[in-house]
Coordinates of C-alpha atoms in Angstrom, one line a residue:
E1 CA 88.5 69.6 54.1
E2 CA 86.6 66.2 54.0
M3 CA 85.2 67.2 50.6
G4 CA 88.6 68.0 49.3
W5 CA 87.8 71.7 48.7
W6 CA 90.4 72.9 51.1
S7 CA 93.4 71.8 53.0
P8 CA 95.7 73.5 55.5
E9 CA 98.5 73.6 52.9
D10 CA 96.3 75.7 50.6
A11 CA 96.7 78.9 52.7
E12 CA 98.8 80.8 55.2
P13 CA 99.1 79.1 58.6
G14 CA 96.1 79.8 60.8
T15 CA 93.9 81.2 57.9
F16 CA 90.9 79.9 56.0
D17 CA 90.3 81.2 52.5
F18 CA 86.5 81.0 52.2
L19 CA 86.5 82.1 48.6
A20 CA 89.0 79.5 47.5
A21 CA 87.1 76.8 49.3
Y22 CA 83.6 77.6 48.1
G23 CA 84.0 79.8 45.1
Y24 CA 83.2 78.4 41.6
T25 CA 86.4 77.3 40.0
I26 CA 86.9 76.6 36.3
E27 CA 89.8 74.6 35.0
P28 CA 89.9 75.1 31.2
E29 CA 92.6 72.5 30.7
K30 CA 90.2 69.8 32.0
A31 CA 87.1 71.0 30.1
A32 CA 85.6 69.4 27.0
N33 CA 85.9 72.7 25.2
P34 CA 89.0 74.5 26.6
A35 CA 88.4 77.7 24.6
A36 CA 84.9 78.1 25.8
A37 CA 85.9 77.3 29.4
Q38 CA 88.7 79.9 29.2
H39 CA 86.3 82.5 28.0
L40 CA 83.9 81.7 30.8
K41 CA 86.8 82.0 33.3
T42 CA 87.7 85.4 31.9
L43 CA 84.1 86.5 32.2
L44 CA 83.9 85.4 35.8
R45 CA 87.1 87.0 36.7
F46 CA 85.6 90.4 36.0
Y47 CA 82.0 89.6 36.7
S48 CA 82.3 90.9 40.3
G49 CA 86.0 91.9 40.3
R50 CA 85.5 95.2 38.4
R51 CA 82.6 96.1 40.6
M52 CA 84.6 95.5 43.7
W53 CA 87.4 97.7 42.4
R54 CA 84.9 100.5 41.6
V55 CA 83.2 100.4 44.9
F56 CA 86.4 100.4 46.8
S57 CA 87.9 103.2 44.7
L58 CA 84.8 105.4 45.2
L59 CA 84.3 104.9 49.0
S60 CA 88.0 104.7 49.9
P61 CA 89.9 106.6 47.2
D62 CA 93.3 106.3 48.9
V63 CA 93.1 102.5 49.1
G64 CA 91.3 102.2 45.8
A65 CA 94.1 104.0 44.0
K66 CA 96.4 101.1 45.0
L67 CA 94.2 98.4 43.6
D68 CA 94.6 97.1 40.0
P69 CA 91.3 97.4 38.1
N70 CA 92.4 94.7 35.7
Q71 CA 93.2 92.1 38.4
G72 CA 89.7 90.6 38.6
Y73 CA 88.5 88.3 41.3
L74 CA 88.7 84.5 41.2
P75 CA 88.9 81.8 43.9
T76 CA 92.3 80.7 42.6
D77 CA 93.9 84.1 43.1
R78 CA 96.7 84.1 45.6
D79 CA 96.4 87.8 46.3
P80 CA 92.8 88.7 45.7
Y81 CA 91.0 92.0 46.4
P82 CA 90.4 92.5 50.1
S83 CA 86.9 91.7 51.4
S84 CA 86.7 95.2 52.8
V85 CA 88.7 98.5 52.9
P86 CA 89.0 101.2 55.5
A87 CA 87.4 104.6 55.1
P88 CA 87.5 107.6 57.3
K89 CA 84.9 107.5 60.1
G90 CA 81.7 109.2 59.0
S91 CA 82.8 109.6 55.4
V92 CA 80.4 107.0 53.9
T93 CA 76.8 108.2 53.8
P94 CA 73.6 106.6 52.4
R95 CA 73.6 109.1 49.6
M96 CA 77.1 108.1 48.5
V97 CA 76.0 104.5 48.4
M98 CA 72.9 105.4 46.4
N99 CA 75.1 107.1 43.8
I100 CA 77.4 104.1 43.7
L101 CA 74.5 101.8 43.0
R102 CA 73.7 104.0 40.0
D103 CA 77.3 103.7 38.6
H104 CA 78.3 102.6 35.1
Y105 CA 82.0 103.2 35.5
E106 CA 81.5 106.8 34.3
G107 CA 84.7 108.6 33.7
T108 CA 86.9 105.4 33.6
P109 CA 88.2 103.4 30.7
Y110 CA 85.3 101.0 31.3
D111 CA 82.6 103.7 31.0
L112 CA 79.5 102.0 29.5
T113 CA 78.0 105.3 28.5
Q114 CA 80.7 105.8 25.9
G115 CA 81.5 104.2 22.5
M116 CA 79.5 102.8 19.6
A117 CA 77.8 100.1 21.8
A118 CA 76.3 102.9 23.9
G119 CA 74.7 104.4 20.7
P120 CA 74.6 108.1 19.8
F121 CA 72.9 108.9 23.2
G122 CA 75.1 107.1 25.6
S123 CA 72.9 104.3 27.0
P124 CA 74.8 102.1 29.5
N125 CA 72.3 99.3 29.1
R126 CA 73.2 96.1 27.2
G127 CA 69.9 94.4 27.4
P128 CA 69.5 91.9 24.5
V129 CA 71.6 88.7 24.6
T130 CA 74.1 87.9 22.0
P131 CA 73.4 85.3 19.3
F132 CA 74.9 81.8 19.6
G133 CA 78.5 81.6 18.4
V134 CA 79.3 85.3 18.9
V135 CA 82.0 85.4 21.6
G136 CA 82.7 88.5 23.6
I137 CA 82.1 90.3 26.9
W138 CA 80.3 93.5 28.0
E139 CA 81.5 95.2 31.1
R140 CA 79.1 94.5 34.0
A141 CA 78.0 97.8 35.5
I142 CA 76.9 98.2 39.1
S143 CA 73.6 99.6 38.0
M144 CA 71.9 97.0 35.8
H145 CA 68.8 97.4 33.6
R146 CA 67.5 94.1 34.9
T147 CA 67.6 95.1 38.6
S148 CA 64.2 94.6 40.3
F149 CA 65.1 96.6 43.4
S150 CA 68.1 97.7 45.5
H151 CA 68.4 98.7 49.1
I152 CA 70.7 100.2 51.7
A153 CA 70.3 99.2 55.3
V154 CA 71.3 101.7 57.9
A155 CA 71.5 100.1 61.3
N156 CA 71.0 102.6 64.2
A157 CA 70.5 102.2 67.9
D158 CA 67.3 102.7 69.8
G159 CA 65.0 101.5 67.0
N160 CA 66.0 104.2 64.6
S161 CA 67.2 101.9 61.8
V162 CA 66.2 102.8 58.2
L163 CA 66.1 100.8 55.0
W164 CA 66.4 102.9 51.9
M165 CA 64.8 101.0 48.9
G166 CA 64.7 101.9 45.2
L167 CA 62.4 100.0 42.8
D168 CA 63.7 98.9 39.4
A169 CA 67.2 99.9 38.1
P170 CA 69.1 102.3 40.4
H171 CA 69.9 104.8 37.6
G172 CA 66.2 105.5 37.2
T173 CA 64.8 105.3 40.7
A174 CA 64.4 107.4 43.9
Y175 CA 65.3 105.7 47.2
L176 CA 62.6 105.8 49.8
P177 CA 63.0 105.4 53.5
W178 CA 61.3 102.5 55.5
F179 CA 61.6 102.4 59.3
G180 CA 62.8 99.2 60.9
A181 CA 60.6 99.8 63.9
A182 CA 57.5 100.4 61.8
A183 CA 54.5 98.3 63.2
E184 CA 52.5 98.3 60.0
G185 CA 53.0 97.1 56.4
A186 CA 53.8 99.2 53.4
P187 CA 51.1 101.0 51.3
E188 CA 48.9 99.0 49.0
E189 CA 50.8 100.0 45.8
F190 CA 53.9 98.3 47.2
R191 CA 52.0 95.1 47.9
S192 CA 49.3 95.0 45.2
H193 CA 48.9 92.0 42.9
E194 CA 47.0 94.1 40.4
G195 CA 50.1 94.1 38.2
Y196 CA 53.4 92.2 37.8
Q197 CA 56.2 92.0 35.3
S198 CA 53.9 90.6 32.6
K199 CA 51.0 92.9 33.4
F200 CA 51.3 96.7 33.5
S201 CA 49.3 98.5 36.2
T202 CA 49.4 102.0 37.5
K203 CA 48.3 100.5 40.8
V204 CA 51.7 99.0 41.3
A205 CA 54.5 101.2 42.5
W206 CA 57.3 99.3 40.7
W207 CA 55.8 100.1 37.3
A208 CA 56.2 103.9 37.9
F209 CA 59.9 103.5 38.1
N210 CA 60.3 100.8 35.5
I211 CA 58.4 102.8 32.8
I212 CA 60.8 105.8 33.3
N213 CA 63.8 103.5 33.1
Q214 CA 62.6 102.1 29.8
Y215 CA 61.7 105.4 28.4
Q216 CA 65.0 107.2 29.1
D217 CA 66.8 104.8 26.7
L218 CA 65.3 107.0 24.0
N219 CA 68.0 109.5 24.8
Y220 CA 69.8 108.4 27.9
Q221 CA 72.2 111.3 28.1
V222 CA 69.5 113.9 28.0
I223 CA 66.6 112.3 29.8
N224 CA 68.6 110.7 32.7
K225 CA 69.8 114.2 33.7
D226 CA 66.1 115.1 34.5
V227 CA 65.6 111.7 36.2
L228 CA 68.6 112.1 38.5
A229 CA 67.7 115.7 39.3
K230 CA 64.2 114.5 40.3
A231 CA 65.6 111.6 42.3
N232 CA 68.0 113.9 44.2
K233 CA 65.1 116.2 45.0
V234 CA 63.1 113.3 46.4
E235 CA 66.0 112.0 48.4
D236 CA 66.7 115.5 49.8
E237 CA 63.2 115.6 51.0
A238 CA 63.3 112.0 52.3
E239 CA 66.2 112.8 54.6
K240 CA 64.2 115.6 56.2
V241 CA 61.2 113.3 56.5
V242 CA 63.2 110.7 58.3
A243 CA 64.3 113.2 60.9
E244 CA 60.8 114.6 61.3
C245 CA 59.2 111.1 61.6
L246 CA 61.7 110.0 64.3
A247 CA 61.2 113.2 66.2
K248 CA 57.4 112.9 65.9
A249 CA 57.5 109.2 67.1
G250 CA 59.8 110.0 70.0
N251 CA 59.6 107.3 72.7
S252 CA 55.8 107.1 72.7
E253 CA 54.0 103.8 73.3
N254 CA 52.6 103.8 69.7
R255 CA 56.0 104.7 68.2
G256 CA 55.9 101.8 65.7
K257 CA 52.5 102.9 64.3
V258 CA 53.6 106.6 64.1
L259 CA 56.8 105.6 62.1
A260 CA 54.8 103.4 59.8
Q261 CA 52.2 106.0 59.0
C262 CA 54.7 108.8 58.6
G263 CA 56.9 106.7 56.3
N264 CA 53.9 105.3 54.3
D265 CA 52.4 108.7 53.7
F266 CA 55.7 109.9 52.2
A267 CA 56.1 106.8 50.0
T268 CA 52.5 107.2 48.7
K269 CA 53.1 110.8 47.9
V270 CA 56.3 110.1 46.1
V271 CA 54.8 107.3 44.0
A272 CA 51.9 109.5 42.9
D273 CA 54.3 112.3 42.0
W274 CA 56.6 109.8 40.1
W275 CA 53.7 108.8 37.9
D276 CA 53.1 112.4 37.1
F277 CA 56.8 112.8 36.4
A278 CA 56.7 109.8 34.0
W279 CA 53.9 111.4 32.0
S280 CA 55.7 114.7 31.9
L281 CA 58.8 113.0 30.4
F282 CA 56.6 111.6 27.6
A283 CA 55.5 115.1 26.7
K284 CA 58.9 116.7 27.1
F285 CA 61.0 114.2 25.2
G286 CA 58.6 112.8 22.7
R287 CA 59.0 113.0 18.9
Y288 CA 62.8 113.1 19.3
S289 CA 62.6 116.7 20.5
I290 CA 62.7 118.6 23.8
T291 CA 59.5 120.5 24.4
H292 CA 59.4 123.0 27.2
N293 CA 56.2 124.9 26.4
E294 CA 53.9 125.9 23.6
S295 CA 55.6 129.1 22.6
E296 CA 57.3 129.7 19.3
N297 CA 60.7 128.8 20.7
G298 CA 59.4 126.3 23.2
M299 CA 60.8 123.2 21.4
G300 CA 64.3 122.2 20.7
L301 CA 65.7 119.2 18.7
M302 CA 67.7 116.3 19.9
V303 CA 71.1 116.4 18.3
Y304 CA 73.2 113.5 17.1
P305 CA 76.9 113.7 18.2
A306 CA 79.4 114.5 15.5
W307 CA 81.6 111.5 16.3
W308 CA 78.7 109.1 15.7
L309 CA 77.6 110.8 12.4
N310 CA 81.2 110.8 11.2
S311 CA 81.6 107.1 11.7
A312 CA 81.9 105.1 8.5
E313 CA 79.8 102.4 10.0
V314 CA 76.9 104.8 10.4
G315 CA 77.4 106.1 6.9
Y316 CA 75.8 109.5 7.2
T317 CA 78.8 111.5 5.8
M318 CA 79.4 108.9 3.1
W319 CA 75.9 108.8 1.5
A320 CA 75.8 109.1 -2.3
K321 CA 73.1 108.4 -4.8
R322 CA 74.8 105.1 -5.7
G323 CA 75.6 104.2 -2.1
P324 CA 76.8 103.2 0.3
F325 CA 73.4 103.5 1.9
H326 CA 74.1 101.7 5.2
G327 CA 77.7 102.6 5.9
I328 CA 80.9 100.6 5.7
P329 CA 81.7 97.9 8.2
D330 CA 84.4 98.6 10.7
P331 CA 87.6 97.2 9.2
A332 CA 88.7 95.8 12.6
P333 CA 86.5 92.7 12.6
L334 CA 87.6 92.1 9.0
A335 CA 91.2 92.1 10.1
S336 CA 90.2 89.6 12.8
V337 CA 88.6 87.3 10.2
A338 CA 91.7 87.6 8.1
S339 CA 93.9 86.6 11.0
A340 CA 91.6 83.7 11.7
L341 CA 91.8 82.5 8.0
S342 CA 95.6 82.7 8.3
A343 CA 95.4 80.5 11.3
V344 CA 93.3 78.0 9.5
F345 CA 95.0 78.0 6.1
G346 CA 98.5 78.9 7.2
E347 CA 100.6 81.8 6.4
G348 CA 101.6 82.8 2.8
A349 CA 100.1 81.2 -0.2
A350 CA 98.1 78.4 1.5
S351 CA 94.9 80.1 0.5
P352 CA 95.8 83.3 -1.4
V353 CA 92.4 84.2 -2.8
P354 CA 90.5 84.7 0.5
L355 CA 93.3 86.5 2.0
F356 CA 93.7 88.8 -1.1
W357 CA 90.1 89.8 -1.0
M358 CA 90.2 90.2 2.7
A359 CA 93.1 92.6 2.3
V360 CA 91.2 94.5 -0.3
S361 CA 88.2 94.8 2.0
I362 CA 90.3 96.0 4.8
F363 CA 91.9 98.7 2.6
V364 CA 88.5 99.8 1.2
G365 CA 87.0 100.0 4.7
M366 CA 89.9 102.0 6.2
F367 CA 90.0 104.4 3.2
S368 CA 86.2 104.9 3.3
F369 CA 86.3 105.6 7.0
K370 CA 89.0 108.2 6.6
M371 CA 87.3 109.9 3.7
G372 CA 83.9 109.9 5.4
T373 CA 85.4 111.4 8.6
R374 CA 87.3 114.0 6.6
N375 CA 84.3 115.0 4.5
G376 CA 82.1 115.2 7.5
R377 CA 84.4 117.5 9.3
E378 CA 85.0 119.8 6.3
L379 CA 81.2 120.0 5.7
E380 CA 80.7 121.0 9.3
K381 CA 83.3 123.7 9.1
R382 CA 81.9 125.1 5.9
E383 CA 78.2 125.1 6.8
G384 CA 78.1 124.9 10.5
E385 CA 76.1 122.6 12.8
S386 CA 72.9 122.9 10.9
S387 CA 74.5 121.3 7.8
R388 CA 74.2 117.9 9.3
Y389 CA 70.4 117.9 9.3
V390 CA 67.9 117.6 6.5
Y391 CA 64.4 118.8 7.4
M392 CA 61.7 117.0 5.5
A393 CA 57.9 117.5 5.6
A394 CA 55.8 114.4 6.4

């Protein structure tokens, strides 16, 4: 109150709004660049807001269904999302939270595995930064490619607490259990300085998980299925190991050492197995194929989705000996440019030449897109799935 961040008049009687008092507030009308400030305000509104809605809707569906996913979350909101929501007793499990940490809004309008930005193979990762001057927003997933580690703390009585930790991004990790009562440190591969983010090393556990996360972007939809299946198998075994370790430790005097050794043995085993798993993915999914064995029919081909091939921007169905060789740009951005020119030059004949050629470009782009899509679909109907591929000897 002394700093002017809050006053009793700002909230309901007897309440203190922590977010409103300490949250970062942007006032575009007072900024040197109001447009840039407004964009940043929009970004911050959904930076955590969409995540909150998603977590609440998954862990407490009845309550989540009542929340507006497009509301966002800012300190100035008078009716913000609640800080917590009720869920039926015992309904939230560590495994549920693990899966939420792996979430990219799959199955919602904000699904990052869908659309042109996800590429033909549905990658949810938006790693590279945008160049200066390009204004826009990516949805911010719960599972992010730049995550170093994530954890779930399960507080239990009688020294039975467990911390589940996953190294690197959640969508490509397996969560391992660590006992709160353990009396010894983690295995060497979890503490080693033999490698770090600028130096690869098979002696460092983090790299085993990171290398898989990077590799699965080759074809996320296909490879991530194997990764999640492997992670689920590890976590199934981990739940059994936790029960076995706690039973083995009992109430003995050296309980802390027993728990540490039991947990460490499992973690060391999993990391060694995860390295083997990584190398197996290189063999199975290398060369843009899926290789199961060395038999005559032991290898299959990765397949581009039809919607991507039929896109005029990709240009596959539009190729001709005189071009276009690289597709036709999406007419939507051209329309946006035309609108911007109108705003600059005014409506009507203020600048007829740019607007005329812009209109021509939009028409050509839309026509080409329709023709490319139609031709691609007709070709597929006539010649089947194999017609979309040309096999060439090296």
